[in-house]
Coordinates of C-alpha atoms in Angstrom, one line a residue:
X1 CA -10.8 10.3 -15.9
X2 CA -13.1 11.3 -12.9
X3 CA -11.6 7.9 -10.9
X4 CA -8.0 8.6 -12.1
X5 CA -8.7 12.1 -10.3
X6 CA -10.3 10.3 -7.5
X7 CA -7.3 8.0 -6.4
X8 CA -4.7 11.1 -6.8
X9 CA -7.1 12.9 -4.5
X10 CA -7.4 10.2 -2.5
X11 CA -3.6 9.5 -2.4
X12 CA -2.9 12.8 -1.4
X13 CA -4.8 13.2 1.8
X14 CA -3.2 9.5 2.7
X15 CA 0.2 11.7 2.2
X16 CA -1.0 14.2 4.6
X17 CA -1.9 12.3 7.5
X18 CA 1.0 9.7 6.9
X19 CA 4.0 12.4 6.3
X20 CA 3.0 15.9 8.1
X21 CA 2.2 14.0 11.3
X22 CA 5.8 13.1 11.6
X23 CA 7.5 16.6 10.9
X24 CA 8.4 18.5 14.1
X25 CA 6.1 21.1 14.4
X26 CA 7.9 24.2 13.7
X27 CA 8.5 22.7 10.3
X28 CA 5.1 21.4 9.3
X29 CA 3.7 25.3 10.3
X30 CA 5.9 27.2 7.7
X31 CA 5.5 24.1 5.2
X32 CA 1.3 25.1 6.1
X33 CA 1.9 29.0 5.7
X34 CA 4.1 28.5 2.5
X35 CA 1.5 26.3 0.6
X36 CA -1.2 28.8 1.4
X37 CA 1.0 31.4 0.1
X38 CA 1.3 30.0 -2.8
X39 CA -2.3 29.3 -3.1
X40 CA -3.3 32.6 -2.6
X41 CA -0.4 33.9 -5.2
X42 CA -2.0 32.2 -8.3
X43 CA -5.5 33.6 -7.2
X44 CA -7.6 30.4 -8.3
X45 CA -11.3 30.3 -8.1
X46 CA -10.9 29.0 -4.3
X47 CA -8.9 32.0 -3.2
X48 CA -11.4 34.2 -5.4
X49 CA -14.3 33.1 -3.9
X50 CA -12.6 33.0 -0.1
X51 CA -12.6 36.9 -1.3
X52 CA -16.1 37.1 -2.7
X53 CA -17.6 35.6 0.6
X54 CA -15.2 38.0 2.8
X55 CA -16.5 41.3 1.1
X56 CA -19.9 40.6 2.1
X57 CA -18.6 40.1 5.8
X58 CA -16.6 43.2 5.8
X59 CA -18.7 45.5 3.3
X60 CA -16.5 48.7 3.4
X61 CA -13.0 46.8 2.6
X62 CA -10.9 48.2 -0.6
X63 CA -9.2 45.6 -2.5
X64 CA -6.2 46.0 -0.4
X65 CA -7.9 45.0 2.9
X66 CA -9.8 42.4 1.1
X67 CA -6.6 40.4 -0.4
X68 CA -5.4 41.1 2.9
X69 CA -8.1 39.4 4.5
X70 CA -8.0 36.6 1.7
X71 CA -4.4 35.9 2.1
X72 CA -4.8 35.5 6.4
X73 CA -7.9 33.6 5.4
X74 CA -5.6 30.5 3.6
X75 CA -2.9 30.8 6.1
X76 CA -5.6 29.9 8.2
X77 CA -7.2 27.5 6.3
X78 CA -3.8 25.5 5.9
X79 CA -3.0 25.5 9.5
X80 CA -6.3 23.8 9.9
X81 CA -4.9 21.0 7.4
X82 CA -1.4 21.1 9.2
X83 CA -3.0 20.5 12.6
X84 CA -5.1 18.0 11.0
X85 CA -3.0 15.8 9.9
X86 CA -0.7 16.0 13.3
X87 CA -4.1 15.5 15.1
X88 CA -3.6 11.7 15.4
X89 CA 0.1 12.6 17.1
X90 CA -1.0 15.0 19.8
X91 CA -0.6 13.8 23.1
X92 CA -3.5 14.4 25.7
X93 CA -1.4 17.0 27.3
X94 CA -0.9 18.1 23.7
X95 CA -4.3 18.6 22.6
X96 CA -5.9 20.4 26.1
X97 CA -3.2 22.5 26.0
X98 CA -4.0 24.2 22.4
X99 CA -7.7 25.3 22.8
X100 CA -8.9 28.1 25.5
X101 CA -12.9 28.0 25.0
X102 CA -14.6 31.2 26.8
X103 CA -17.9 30.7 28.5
X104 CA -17.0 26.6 28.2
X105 CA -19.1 26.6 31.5
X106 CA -22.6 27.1 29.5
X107 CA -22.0 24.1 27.8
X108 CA -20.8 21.8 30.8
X109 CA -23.7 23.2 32.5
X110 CA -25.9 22.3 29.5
X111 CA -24.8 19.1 30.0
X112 CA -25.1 19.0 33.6
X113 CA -28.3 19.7 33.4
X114 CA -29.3 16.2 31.8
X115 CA -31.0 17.4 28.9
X116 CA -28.3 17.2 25.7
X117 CA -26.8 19.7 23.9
X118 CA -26.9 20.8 20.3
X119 CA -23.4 22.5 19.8
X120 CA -23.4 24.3 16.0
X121 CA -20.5 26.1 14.7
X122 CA -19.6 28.1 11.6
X123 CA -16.7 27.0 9.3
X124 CA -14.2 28.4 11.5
X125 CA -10.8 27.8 12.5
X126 CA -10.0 23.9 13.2
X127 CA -13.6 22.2 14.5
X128 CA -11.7 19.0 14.7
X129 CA -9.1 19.8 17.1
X130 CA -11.9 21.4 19.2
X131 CA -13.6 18.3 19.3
X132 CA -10.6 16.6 20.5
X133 CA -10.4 18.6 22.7
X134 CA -13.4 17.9 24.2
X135 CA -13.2 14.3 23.8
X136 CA -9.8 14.1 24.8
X137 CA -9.1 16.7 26.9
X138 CA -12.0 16.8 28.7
X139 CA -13.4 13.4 28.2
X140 CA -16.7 14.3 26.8
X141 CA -18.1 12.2 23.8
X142 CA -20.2 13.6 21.6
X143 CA -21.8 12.9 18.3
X144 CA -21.4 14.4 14.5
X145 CA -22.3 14.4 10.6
X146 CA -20.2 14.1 8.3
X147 CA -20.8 14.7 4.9
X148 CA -20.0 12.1 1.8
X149 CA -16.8 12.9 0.1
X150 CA -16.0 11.6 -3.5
X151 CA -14.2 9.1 -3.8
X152 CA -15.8 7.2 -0.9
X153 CA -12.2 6.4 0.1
X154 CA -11.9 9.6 1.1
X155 CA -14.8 9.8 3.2
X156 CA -13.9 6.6 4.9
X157 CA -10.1 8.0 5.9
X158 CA -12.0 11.1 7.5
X159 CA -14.5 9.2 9.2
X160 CA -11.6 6.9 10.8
X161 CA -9.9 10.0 11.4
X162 CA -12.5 11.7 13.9
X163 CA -13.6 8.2 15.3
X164 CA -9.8 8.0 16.2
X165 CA -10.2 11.3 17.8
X166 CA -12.8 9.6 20.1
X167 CA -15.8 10.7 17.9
X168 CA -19.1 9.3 16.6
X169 CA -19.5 10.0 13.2
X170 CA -22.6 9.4 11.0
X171 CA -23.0 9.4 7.2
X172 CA -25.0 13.1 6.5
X173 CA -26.9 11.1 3.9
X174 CA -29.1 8.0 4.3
X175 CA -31.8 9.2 6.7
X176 CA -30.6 7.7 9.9
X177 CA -28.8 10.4 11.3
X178 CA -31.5 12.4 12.6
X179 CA -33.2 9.6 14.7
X180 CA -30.0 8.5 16.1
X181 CA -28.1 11.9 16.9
X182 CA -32.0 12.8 18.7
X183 CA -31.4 9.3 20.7
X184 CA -28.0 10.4 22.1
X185 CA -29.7 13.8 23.1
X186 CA -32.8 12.2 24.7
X187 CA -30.0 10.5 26.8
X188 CA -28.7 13.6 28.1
X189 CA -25.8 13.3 25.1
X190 CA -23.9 15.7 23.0
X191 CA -24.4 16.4 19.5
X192 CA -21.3 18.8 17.6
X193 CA -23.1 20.3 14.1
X194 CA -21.4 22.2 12.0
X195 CA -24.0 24.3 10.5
X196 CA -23.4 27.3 8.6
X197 CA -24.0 25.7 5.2
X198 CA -27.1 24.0 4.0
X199 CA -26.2 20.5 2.2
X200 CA -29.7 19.5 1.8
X201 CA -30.9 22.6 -0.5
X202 CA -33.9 22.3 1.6
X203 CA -32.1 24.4 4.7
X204 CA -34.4 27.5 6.2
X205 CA -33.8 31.3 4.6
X206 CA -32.0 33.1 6.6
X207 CA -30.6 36.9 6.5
X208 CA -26.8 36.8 7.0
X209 CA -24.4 39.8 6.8
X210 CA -27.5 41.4 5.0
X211 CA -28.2 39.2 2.2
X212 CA -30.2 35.8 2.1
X213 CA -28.8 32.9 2.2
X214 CA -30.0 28.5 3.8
X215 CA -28.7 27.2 6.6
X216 CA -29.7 23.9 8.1
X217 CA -33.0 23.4 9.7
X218 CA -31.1 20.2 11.7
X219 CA -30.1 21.8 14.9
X220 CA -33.2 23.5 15.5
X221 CA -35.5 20.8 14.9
X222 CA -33.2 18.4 17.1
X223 CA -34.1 21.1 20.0
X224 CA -37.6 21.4 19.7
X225 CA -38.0 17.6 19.4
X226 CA -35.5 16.4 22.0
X227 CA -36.3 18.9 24.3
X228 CA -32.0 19.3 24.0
X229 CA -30.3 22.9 24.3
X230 CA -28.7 24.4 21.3
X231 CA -25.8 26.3 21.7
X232 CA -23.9 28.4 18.6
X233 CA -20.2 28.3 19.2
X234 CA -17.3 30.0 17.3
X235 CA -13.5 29.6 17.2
X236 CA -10.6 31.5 15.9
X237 CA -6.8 31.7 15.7
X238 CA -4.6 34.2 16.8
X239 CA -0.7 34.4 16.5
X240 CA 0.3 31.6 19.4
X241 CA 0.1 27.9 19.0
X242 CA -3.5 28.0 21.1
X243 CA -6.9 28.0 19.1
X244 CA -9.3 30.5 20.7
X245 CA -13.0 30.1 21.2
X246 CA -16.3 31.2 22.7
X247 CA -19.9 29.4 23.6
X248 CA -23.0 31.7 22.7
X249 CA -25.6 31.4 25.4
X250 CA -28.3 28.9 24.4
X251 CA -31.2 29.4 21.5
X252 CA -34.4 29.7 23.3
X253 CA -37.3 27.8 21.9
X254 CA -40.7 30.1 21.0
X255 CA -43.4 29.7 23.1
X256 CA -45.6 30.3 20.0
X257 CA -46.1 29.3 16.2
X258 CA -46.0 26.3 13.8
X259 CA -42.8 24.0 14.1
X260 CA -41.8 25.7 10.8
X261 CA -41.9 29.1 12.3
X262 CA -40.2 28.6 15.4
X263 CA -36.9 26.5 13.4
X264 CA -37.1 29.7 11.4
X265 CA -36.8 32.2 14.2
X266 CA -34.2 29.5 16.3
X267 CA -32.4 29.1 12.7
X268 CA -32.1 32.9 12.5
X269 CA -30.8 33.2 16.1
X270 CA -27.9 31.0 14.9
X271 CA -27.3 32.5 11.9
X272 CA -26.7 36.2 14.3
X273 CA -24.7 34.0 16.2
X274 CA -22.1 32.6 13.9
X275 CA -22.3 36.7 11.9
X276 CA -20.7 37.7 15.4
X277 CA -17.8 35.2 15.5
X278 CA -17.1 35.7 12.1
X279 CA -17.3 39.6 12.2
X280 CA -14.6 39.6 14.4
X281 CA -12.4 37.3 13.2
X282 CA -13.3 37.0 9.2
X283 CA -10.0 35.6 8.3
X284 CA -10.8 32.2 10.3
X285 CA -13.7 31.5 8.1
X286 CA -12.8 29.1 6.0
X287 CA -16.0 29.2 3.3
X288 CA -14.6 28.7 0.4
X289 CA -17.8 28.2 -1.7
X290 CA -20.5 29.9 -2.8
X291 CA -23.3 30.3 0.1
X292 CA -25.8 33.5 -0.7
X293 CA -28.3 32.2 -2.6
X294 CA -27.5 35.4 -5.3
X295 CA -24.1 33.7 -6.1
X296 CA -25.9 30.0 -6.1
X297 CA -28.2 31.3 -8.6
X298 CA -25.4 32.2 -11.3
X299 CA -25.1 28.6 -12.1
X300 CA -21.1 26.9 -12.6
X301 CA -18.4 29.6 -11.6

């Protein structure tokens, strides 16, 4: 049954990129906004956990505010799919025209500088039209993770995907990854994480929005050991066709402690980091799983 499942999952994403990238765009963003309505109508353990995360971001929000919030929160989450899909479509002119990135300077200087960058961002917004962005727009490469899908046709369509997009994409399983993404930033590379959930179950605690939860060790250890800067980032909609963004300033390394306890404290600093983005603009993060370790603890929802 599960392979059955697999292929219509499968089949459906091939859908996506095959059919949205050909509607005109007006068309394709109310088609987005009208699927996520409907989501968010029939209230399915997606929407209500979307909800669950977004009352621990906003503590003092009624139920009005929160299915407010959860509601913005799919529309968002669908125009990341929409843009998806068109992705492979945009033109150049296309793709540096829909991102404005504040403080962009920190990270060109970053890589000015010769020593690589570590770029980790939250769940937020569209991540792969900001890397296009910079690949495309800008014309710098960089480096990512992605993680195995099931079925593994699936992960093989999004991995063709982001290498069309002009990035280099390694399997998030099968202990590799770290050596080689340390290689590109020994060589003064760039490596894109996004980090705000920890895939490994072996990520370091951190306190976020009050409440523990893991977050990967990765980006922290690839600093320390490459000698490479890491820089949070977060991104955001708003109600024109550009994606917003800002770069945090970069994650100093401790002059003192055990490797353990200085990924802890750099961890921690992301963490803060990606709390800010997402205070201010909750409805662009698209977590739509369980994270705090509380809520991991209650077993199958």
């Amino acid at each position: 049954m599960s392979g059955a499942r697999d292929r219509v999952t499968d089949a459906l994403y091939g859908l996506g990129w095959g059919t949205v990238k050909k509607l005109p765009e007006p068309v394709a963003t109310a088609l987005g906004r009208t699927i996520a309505d409907t989501v968010w109508k029939r209230r399915g353990p997606s929407v209500l956990r979307l909800e669950s995360n977004l009352a621990r971001v906003v503590p003092d929000a009624g139920p009005e505010r929160l299915a407010a919030l959860s509601k913005a929160g799919m529309r968002s989450y669908m125009r990341y799919w929409m843009e998806s899909f068109r992705l492979p479509a945009w033109s150049k002119e296309r793709v540096r025209a829909g991102v404005e990135i504040k403080d962009i300077d920190l990270l060109m200087d970053g890589l000015a500088s010769g020593r690589g960058v570590v770029l980790a961002l939250p769940h937020m917004a569209n991540w792969d039209l900001a890397g296009a962005w910079l690949t495309r727009g800008q014309g710098v490469p960089f480096t990512t993770v992605a993680e195995r899908l099931k079925p593994e046709t699936l992960y093989d369509r999004f991995v063709a995907y982001r290498e069309s997009l002009g990035m280099e994409v390694l399997p998030h399983t099968g202990g590799s990854a770290f050596g080689r993404l340390a290689r590109r930033l020994r060589s003064g590379g760039l490596v894109c994480l996004v980090a705000d959930r920890d895939l490994s179950s072996s990520g370091v605690e951190v306190d976020f929005f009050g409440d523990a939860t893991r977050m990967p060790a990765g980006p922290a250890l690839l600093a320390q050991q490459t000698g490479a800067l890491l820089m949070p980032a977060a991104l955001w909609f708003d109600d024109s066709t550009v994606m917003r963004g800002r770069v945090y300033p970069a994650i100093e390394v401790p002059e003192t402690g055990t490797r353990a306890e200085k990924t802890s404290v750099m961890t921690q600093a992301m963490a803060d980091a990606f709390a800010d983005g997402i205070a201010e603009h909750p409805e662009d993060w698209h977590m739509l799983q369980r994270l705090w370790l509380k809520d991991l603890e209650r077993g199958p929802e």
